[in-house]
Coordinates of C-alpha atoms in Angstrom, one line a residue:
X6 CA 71.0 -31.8 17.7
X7 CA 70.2 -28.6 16.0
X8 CA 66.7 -29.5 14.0
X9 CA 66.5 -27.6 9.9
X10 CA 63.0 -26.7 8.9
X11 CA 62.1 -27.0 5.5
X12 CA 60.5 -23.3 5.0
X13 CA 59.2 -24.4 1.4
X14 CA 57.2 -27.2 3.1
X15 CA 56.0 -25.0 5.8
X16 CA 54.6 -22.2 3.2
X17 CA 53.2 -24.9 1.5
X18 CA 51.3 -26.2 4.4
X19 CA 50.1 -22.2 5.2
X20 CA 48.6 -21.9 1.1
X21 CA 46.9 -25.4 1.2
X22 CA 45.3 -24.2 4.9
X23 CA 44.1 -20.6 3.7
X24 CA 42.7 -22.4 0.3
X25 CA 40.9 -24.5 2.6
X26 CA 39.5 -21.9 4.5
X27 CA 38.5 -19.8 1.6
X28 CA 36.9 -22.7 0.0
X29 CA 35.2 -23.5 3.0
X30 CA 33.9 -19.8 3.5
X31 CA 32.5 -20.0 0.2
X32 CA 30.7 -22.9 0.2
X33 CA 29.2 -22.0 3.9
X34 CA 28.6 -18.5 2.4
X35 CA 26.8 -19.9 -0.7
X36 CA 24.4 -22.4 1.3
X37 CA 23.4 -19.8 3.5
X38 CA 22.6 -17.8 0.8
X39 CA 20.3 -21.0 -1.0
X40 CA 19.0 -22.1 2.2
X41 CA 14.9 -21.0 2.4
X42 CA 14.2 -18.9 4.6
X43 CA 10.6 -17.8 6.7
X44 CA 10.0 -14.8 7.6
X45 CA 7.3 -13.5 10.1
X46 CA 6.1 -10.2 10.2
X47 CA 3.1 -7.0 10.8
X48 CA 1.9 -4.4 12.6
X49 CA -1.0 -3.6 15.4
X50 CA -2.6 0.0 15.0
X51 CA -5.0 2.4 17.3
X52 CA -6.4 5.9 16.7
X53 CA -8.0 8.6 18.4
X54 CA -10.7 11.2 16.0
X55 CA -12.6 13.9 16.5
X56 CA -14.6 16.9 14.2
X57 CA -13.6 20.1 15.4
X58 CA -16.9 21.4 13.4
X59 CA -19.0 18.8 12.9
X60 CA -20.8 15.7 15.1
X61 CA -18.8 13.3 16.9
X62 CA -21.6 11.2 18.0
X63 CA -22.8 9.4 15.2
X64 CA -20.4 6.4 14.0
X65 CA -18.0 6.8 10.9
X66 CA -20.5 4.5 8.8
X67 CA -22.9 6.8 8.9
X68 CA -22.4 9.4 5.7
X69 CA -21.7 12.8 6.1
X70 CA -19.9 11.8 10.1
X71 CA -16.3 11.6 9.0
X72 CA -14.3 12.1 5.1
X73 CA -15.5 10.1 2.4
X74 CA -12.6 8.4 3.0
X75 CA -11.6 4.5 3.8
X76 CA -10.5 4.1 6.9
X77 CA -9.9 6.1 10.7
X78 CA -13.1 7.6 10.5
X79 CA -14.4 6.3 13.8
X80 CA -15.5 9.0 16.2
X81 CA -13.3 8.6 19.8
X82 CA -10.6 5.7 20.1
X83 CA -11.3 3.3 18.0
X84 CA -9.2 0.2 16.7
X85 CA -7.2 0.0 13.3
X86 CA -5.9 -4.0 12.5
X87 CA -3.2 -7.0 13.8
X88 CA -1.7 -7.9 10.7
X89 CA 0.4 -10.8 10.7
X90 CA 2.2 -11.4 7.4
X91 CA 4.0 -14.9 7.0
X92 CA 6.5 -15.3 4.2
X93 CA 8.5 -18.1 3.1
X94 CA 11.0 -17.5 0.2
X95 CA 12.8 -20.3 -1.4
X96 CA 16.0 -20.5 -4.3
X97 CA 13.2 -19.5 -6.6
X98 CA 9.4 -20.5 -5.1
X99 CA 7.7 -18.8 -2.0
X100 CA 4.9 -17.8 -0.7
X101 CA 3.1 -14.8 1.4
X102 CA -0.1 -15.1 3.6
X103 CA -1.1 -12.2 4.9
X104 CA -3.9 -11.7 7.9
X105 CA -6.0 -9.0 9.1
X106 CA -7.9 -8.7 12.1
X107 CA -10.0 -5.9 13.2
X108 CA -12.2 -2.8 11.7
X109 CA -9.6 -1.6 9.3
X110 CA -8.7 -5.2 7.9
X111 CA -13.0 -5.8 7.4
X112 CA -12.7 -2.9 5.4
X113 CA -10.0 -4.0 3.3
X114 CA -11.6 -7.1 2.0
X115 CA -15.2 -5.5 2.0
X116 CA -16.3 -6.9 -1.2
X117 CA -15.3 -10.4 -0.8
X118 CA -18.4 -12.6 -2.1
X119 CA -18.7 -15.6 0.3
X120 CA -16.7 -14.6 3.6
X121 CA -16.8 -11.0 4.0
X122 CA -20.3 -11.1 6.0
X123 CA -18.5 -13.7 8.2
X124 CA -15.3 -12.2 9.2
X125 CA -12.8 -13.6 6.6
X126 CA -9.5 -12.6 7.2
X127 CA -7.7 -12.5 3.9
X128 CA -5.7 -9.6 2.9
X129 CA -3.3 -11.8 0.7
X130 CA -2.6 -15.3 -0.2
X131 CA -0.4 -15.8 -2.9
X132 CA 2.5 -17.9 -4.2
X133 CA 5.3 -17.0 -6.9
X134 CA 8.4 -18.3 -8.8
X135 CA 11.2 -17.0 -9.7
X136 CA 11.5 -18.1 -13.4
X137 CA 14.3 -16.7 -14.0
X138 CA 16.9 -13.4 -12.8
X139 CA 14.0 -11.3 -14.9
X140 CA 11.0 -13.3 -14.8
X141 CA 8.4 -13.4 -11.7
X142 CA 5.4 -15.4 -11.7
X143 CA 2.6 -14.6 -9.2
X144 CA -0.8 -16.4 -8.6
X145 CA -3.4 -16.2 -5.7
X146 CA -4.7 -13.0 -4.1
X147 CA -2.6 -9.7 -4.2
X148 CA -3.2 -6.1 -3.1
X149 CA -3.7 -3.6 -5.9
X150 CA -0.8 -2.1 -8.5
X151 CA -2.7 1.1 -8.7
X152 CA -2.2 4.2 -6.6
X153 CA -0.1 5.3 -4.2
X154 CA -1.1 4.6 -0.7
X155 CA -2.0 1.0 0.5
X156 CA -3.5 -0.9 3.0
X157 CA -1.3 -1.2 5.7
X158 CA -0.6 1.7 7.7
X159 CA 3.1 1.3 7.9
X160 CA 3.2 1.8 4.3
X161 CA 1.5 5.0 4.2
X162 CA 3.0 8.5 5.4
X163 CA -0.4 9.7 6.0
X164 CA -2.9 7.8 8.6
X165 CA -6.2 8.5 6.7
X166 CA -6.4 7.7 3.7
X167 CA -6.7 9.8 0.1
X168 CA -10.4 9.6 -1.6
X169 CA -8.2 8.1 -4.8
X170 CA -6.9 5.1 -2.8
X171 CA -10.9 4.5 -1.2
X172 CA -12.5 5.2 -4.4
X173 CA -9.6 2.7 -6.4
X174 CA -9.8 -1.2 -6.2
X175 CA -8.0 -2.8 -2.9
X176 CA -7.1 -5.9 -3.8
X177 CA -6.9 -8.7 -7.4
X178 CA -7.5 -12.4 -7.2
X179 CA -5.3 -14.1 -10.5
X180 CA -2.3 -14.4 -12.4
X181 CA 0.5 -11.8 -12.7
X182 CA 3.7 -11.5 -14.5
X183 CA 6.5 -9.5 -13.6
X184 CA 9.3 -8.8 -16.0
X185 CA 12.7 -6.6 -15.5
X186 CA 13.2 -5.3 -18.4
X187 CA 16.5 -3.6 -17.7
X188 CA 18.2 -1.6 -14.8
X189 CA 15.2 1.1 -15.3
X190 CA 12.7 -0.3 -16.8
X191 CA 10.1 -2.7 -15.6
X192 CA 6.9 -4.4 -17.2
X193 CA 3.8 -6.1 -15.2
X194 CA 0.7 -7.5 -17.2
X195 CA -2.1 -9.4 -15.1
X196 CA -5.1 -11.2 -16.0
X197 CA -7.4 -11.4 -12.7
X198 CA -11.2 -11.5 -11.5
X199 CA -13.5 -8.7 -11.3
X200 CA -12.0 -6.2 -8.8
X201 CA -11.9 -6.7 -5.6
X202 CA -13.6 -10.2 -5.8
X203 CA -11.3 -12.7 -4.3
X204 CA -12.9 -16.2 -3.6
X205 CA -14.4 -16.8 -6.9
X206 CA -15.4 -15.5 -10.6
X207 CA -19.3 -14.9 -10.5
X208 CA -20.1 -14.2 -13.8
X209 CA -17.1 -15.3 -16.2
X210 CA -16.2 -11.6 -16.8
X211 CA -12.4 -10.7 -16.0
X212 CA -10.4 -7.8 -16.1
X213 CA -6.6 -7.3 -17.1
X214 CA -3.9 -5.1 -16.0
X215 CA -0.5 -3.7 -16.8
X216 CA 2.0 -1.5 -15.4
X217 CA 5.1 0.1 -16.8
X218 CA 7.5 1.3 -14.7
X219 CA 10.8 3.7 -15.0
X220 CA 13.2 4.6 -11.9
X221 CA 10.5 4.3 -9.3
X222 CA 7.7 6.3 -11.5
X223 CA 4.9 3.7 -12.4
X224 CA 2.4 4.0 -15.3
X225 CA -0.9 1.8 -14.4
X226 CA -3.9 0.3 -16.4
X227 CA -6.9 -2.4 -15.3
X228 CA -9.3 -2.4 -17.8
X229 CA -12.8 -4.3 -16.2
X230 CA -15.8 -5.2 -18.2
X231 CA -16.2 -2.2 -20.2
X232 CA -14.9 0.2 -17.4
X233 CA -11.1 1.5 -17.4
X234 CA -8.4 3.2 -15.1
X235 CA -5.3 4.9 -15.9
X236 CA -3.5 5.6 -12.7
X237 CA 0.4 7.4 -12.4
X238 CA 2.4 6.7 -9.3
X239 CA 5.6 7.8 -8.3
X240 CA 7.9 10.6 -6.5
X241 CA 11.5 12.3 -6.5
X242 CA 14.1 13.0 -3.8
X243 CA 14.9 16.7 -4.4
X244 CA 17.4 16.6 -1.5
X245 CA 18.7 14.0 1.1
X246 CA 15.5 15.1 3.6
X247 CA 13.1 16.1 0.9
X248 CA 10.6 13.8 -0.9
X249 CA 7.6 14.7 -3.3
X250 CA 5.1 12.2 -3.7
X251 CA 2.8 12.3 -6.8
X252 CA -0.5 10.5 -8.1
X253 CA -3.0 11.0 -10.3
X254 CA -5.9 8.9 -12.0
X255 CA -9.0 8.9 -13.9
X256 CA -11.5 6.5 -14.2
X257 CA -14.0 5.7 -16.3
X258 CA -17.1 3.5 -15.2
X259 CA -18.5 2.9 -18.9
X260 CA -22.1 2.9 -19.7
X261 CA -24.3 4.6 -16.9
X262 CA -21.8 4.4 -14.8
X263 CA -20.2 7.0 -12.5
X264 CA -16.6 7.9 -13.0
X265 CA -13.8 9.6 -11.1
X266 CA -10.5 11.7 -11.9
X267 CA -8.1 12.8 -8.9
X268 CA -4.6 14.2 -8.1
X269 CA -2.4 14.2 -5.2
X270 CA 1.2 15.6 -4.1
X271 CA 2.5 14.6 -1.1
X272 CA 5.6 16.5 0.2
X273 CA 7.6 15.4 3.0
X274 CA 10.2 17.0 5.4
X275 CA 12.1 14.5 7.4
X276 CA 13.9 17.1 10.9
X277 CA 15.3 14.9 12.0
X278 CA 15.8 10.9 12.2
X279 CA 13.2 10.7 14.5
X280 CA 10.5 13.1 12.7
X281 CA 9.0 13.8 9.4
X282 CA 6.5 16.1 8.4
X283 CA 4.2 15.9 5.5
X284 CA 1.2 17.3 3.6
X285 CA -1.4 15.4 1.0
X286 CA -2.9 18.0 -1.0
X287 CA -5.6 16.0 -2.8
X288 CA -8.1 17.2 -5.3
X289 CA -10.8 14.8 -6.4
X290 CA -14.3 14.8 -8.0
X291 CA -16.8 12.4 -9.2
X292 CA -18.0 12.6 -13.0
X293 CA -20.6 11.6 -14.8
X294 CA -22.6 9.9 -12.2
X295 CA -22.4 10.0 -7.9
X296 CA -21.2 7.6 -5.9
X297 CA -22.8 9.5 -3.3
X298 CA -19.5 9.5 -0.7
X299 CA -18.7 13.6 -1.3
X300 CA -21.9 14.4 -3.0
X301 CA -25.7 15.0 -2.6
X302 CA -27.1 13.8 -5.7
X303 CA -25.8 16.1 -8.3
X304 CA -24.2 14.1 -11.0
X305 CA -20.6 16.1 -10.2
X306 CA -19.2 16.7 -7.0
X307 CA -15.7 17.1 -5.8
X308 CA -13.4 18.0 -2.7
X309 CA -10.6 19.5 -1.9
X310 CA -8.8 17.7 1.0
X311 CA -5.8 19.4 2.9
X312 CA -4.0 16.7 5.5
X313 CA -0.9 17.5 7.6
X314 CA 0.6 14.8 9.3
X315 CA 3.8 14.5 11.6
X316 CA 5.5 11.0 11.8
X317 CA 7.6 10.4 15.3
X318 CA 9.5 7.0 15.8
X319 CA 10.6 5.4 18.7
X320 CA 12.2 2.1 17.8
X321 CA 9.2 0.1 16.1
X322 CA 6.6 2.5 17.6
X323 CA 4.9 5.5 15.3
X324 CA 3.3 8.1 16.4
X325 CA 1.5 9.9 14.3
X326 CA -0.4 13.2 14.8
X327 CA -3.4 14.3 11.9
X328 CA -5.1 17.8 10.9
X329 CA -7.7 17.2 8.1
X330 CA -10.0 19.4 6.5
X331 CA -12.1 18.1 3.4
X332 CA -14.0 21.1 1.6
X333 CA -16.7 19.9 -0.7
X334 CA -18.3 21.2 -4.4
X335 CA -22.0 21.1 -3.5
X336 CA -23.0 24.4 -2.5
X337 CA -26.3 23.0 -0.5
X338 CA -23.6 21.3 2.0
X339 CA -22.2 17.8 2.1
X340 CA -21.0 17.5 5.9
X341 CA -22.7 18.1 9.3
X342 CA -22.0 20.5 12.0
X343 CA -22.8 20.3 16.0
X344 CA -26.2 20.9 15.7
X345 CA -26.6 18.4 12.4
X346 CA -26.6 20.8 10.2
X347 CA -25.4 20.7 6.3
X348 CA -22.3 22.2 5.7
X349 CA -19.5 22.7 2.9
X350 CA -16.3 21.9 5.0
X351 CA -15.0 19.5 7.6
X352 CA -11.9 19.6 10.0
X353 CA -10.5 16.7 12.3
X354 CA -8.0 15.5 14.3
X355 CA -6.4 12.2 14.2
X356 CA -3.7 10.8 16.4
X357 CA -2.6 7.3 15.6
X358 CA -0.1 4.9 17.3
X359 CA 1.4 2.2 14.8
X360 CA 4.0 -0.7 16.4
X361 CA 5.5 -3.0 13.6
X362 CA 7.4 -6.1 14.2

């Protein structure tokens, strides 16, 4: 018996399958995509230093031993930080607590009140929500808007760090909002403790902040009981292996109170996909007061810092070779030689190794 098949059935059957199957692929697609998700993340770091003019014996805490400077500034190997960052992001809450351990990470959180003297490991700690597509709510503790190198030294092209990002805050404990304004343009304002204190508000004074941003340029302000900063940040592509890095910033401490003004470019030359080149040509100088980190008393100094690094990757692996030479204002010498003595200039060499996971 010869069997017919109804063709319109069987096309029928085919449509109702692949509608299936495209309904199903969507819905899989969209609960993947509104499923939470948690992340885990960081970065170990080492370092190797040493003057090639000056004393190597005494230890980076000791002024006038290494560049005024936060950070690699240990004589010899010496130890950077573990930082584990743990994320968890959610349809439209999450969360980010991030963890420091080690010489670099005590220095981050430095000015923390109650647990700095005790080893608290705090970088951040903070929670947000997603109010809407252009809304962004974000409340705990949060590394600083302002400048343009950070703490982490995955973040940062350069391993030692600029005297603008050691002389600006590090990190704000409070309440920030972040708001898209349009493809370009973006709007943060911030109402937060007293720099760089994190636990709690010791006297009832707060400070505020706000940043405008345009295609990756950043405009920055923190006003702080009576003292101010105004702080640009941001940098251009001018070809496919070409970056320019820019910041500058001036602040002012208010009444009897030292201020600072600074500007740094830093141009980069990636040679390949494995290596980048780059300079920070920084110029900074205190006003109107000393901190005494690049001066002897006088109530201006400033320094001239030159840094050339070279960035090689091998998978998550960086190394990272440093030259450094900080020249300083103060004609009676800021820096020590061999023998002790003051002197006007300092050169170094840093070689870092920086693994991220």
């Amino acid at each position: 018996m010869k069997t017919v098949i109804n063709t319109k059935y069987v096309k029928n059957i085919l449509a109702s399958g692949l509608m299936l199957l495209a309904a199903s692929s969507v819905l899989a697609q969209e609960d993947e995509e509104s499923t939470p998700s948690f992340t885990l993340s960081g970065s170990i770091d080492a370092y190797y230093r040493a003057n090639l003019n000056g004393d190597n014996s005494a230890p980076g805490g000791v002024p006038n031993a290494a560049p005024g400077s936060s950070f690699a500034n240990l004589p010899g190997f010496a130890l950077g930080m573990a930082n584990v960052i743990a994320g968890y992001e959610g349809e439209k809450v999450g969360f980010v607590a991030d963890l420091v351990f080690g010489p670099r990470g005590t220095d981050a959180i430095f000015a923390s009140p109650i647990y700095s003297a005790t080893g608290n490991i705090v970088n951040q700690l903070y929670a947000y929500w997603n109010v809407s597509d252009d809304v962004k709510l974000t409340f705990g503790n949060f590394n600083t808007f302002l400048g343009y190198e950070v703490i982490s030294p995955t973040a940062n092209f350069n391993y030692s760090t600029s005297y603008l990002f050691s002389y600006g805050p590090f990190s704000h404990t409070g309440l920030k909002a972040d708001f898209a304004l349009s493809d370009d343009f973006s709007l943060m304002l911030a109402v937060m403790n007293r720099t760089d204190v994190t636990e709690l508000n010791l006297d009832g004074k707060y400070a505020y902040g706000a940043q405008l941003g345009y295609s990756g340029q950043y405009l920055n302000f923190l006003a702080d009981n009576g003292a101010f900063e105004i702080d640009y940040t941001g940098g251009f592509d001018i070809a496919d292996d070409f970056f320019l890095g820019l910041n500058a910033a001036y602040f002012d401490g208010g009444d009897n109170a030292a201020g600072f003004a600074g500007v740094a470019l830093y141009p980069q030359l990636a040679t390949s996909e494995d290596f980048t080149i780059g300079l920070r040509g920084e110029y900074f100088a205190e006003l109107d007061g000393n901190f005494g980190a690049i001066g002897t008393g006088v109530d201006e100094s400033s320094v001239f810092a030159v840094t050339l690094t070279g960035s090689y990757s091998v998978d998550n692996l960086t190394i990272k070779p440093e030259l450094r030479l900080d020249s300083a204002s103060d004609e009676s010498g800021y820096f020590l030689d061999s023998d002790l003595v003051a002197q006007k200039s300092l050169s170094s060499f840093v070689i870092a190794a920086i693994y991220s996971f």
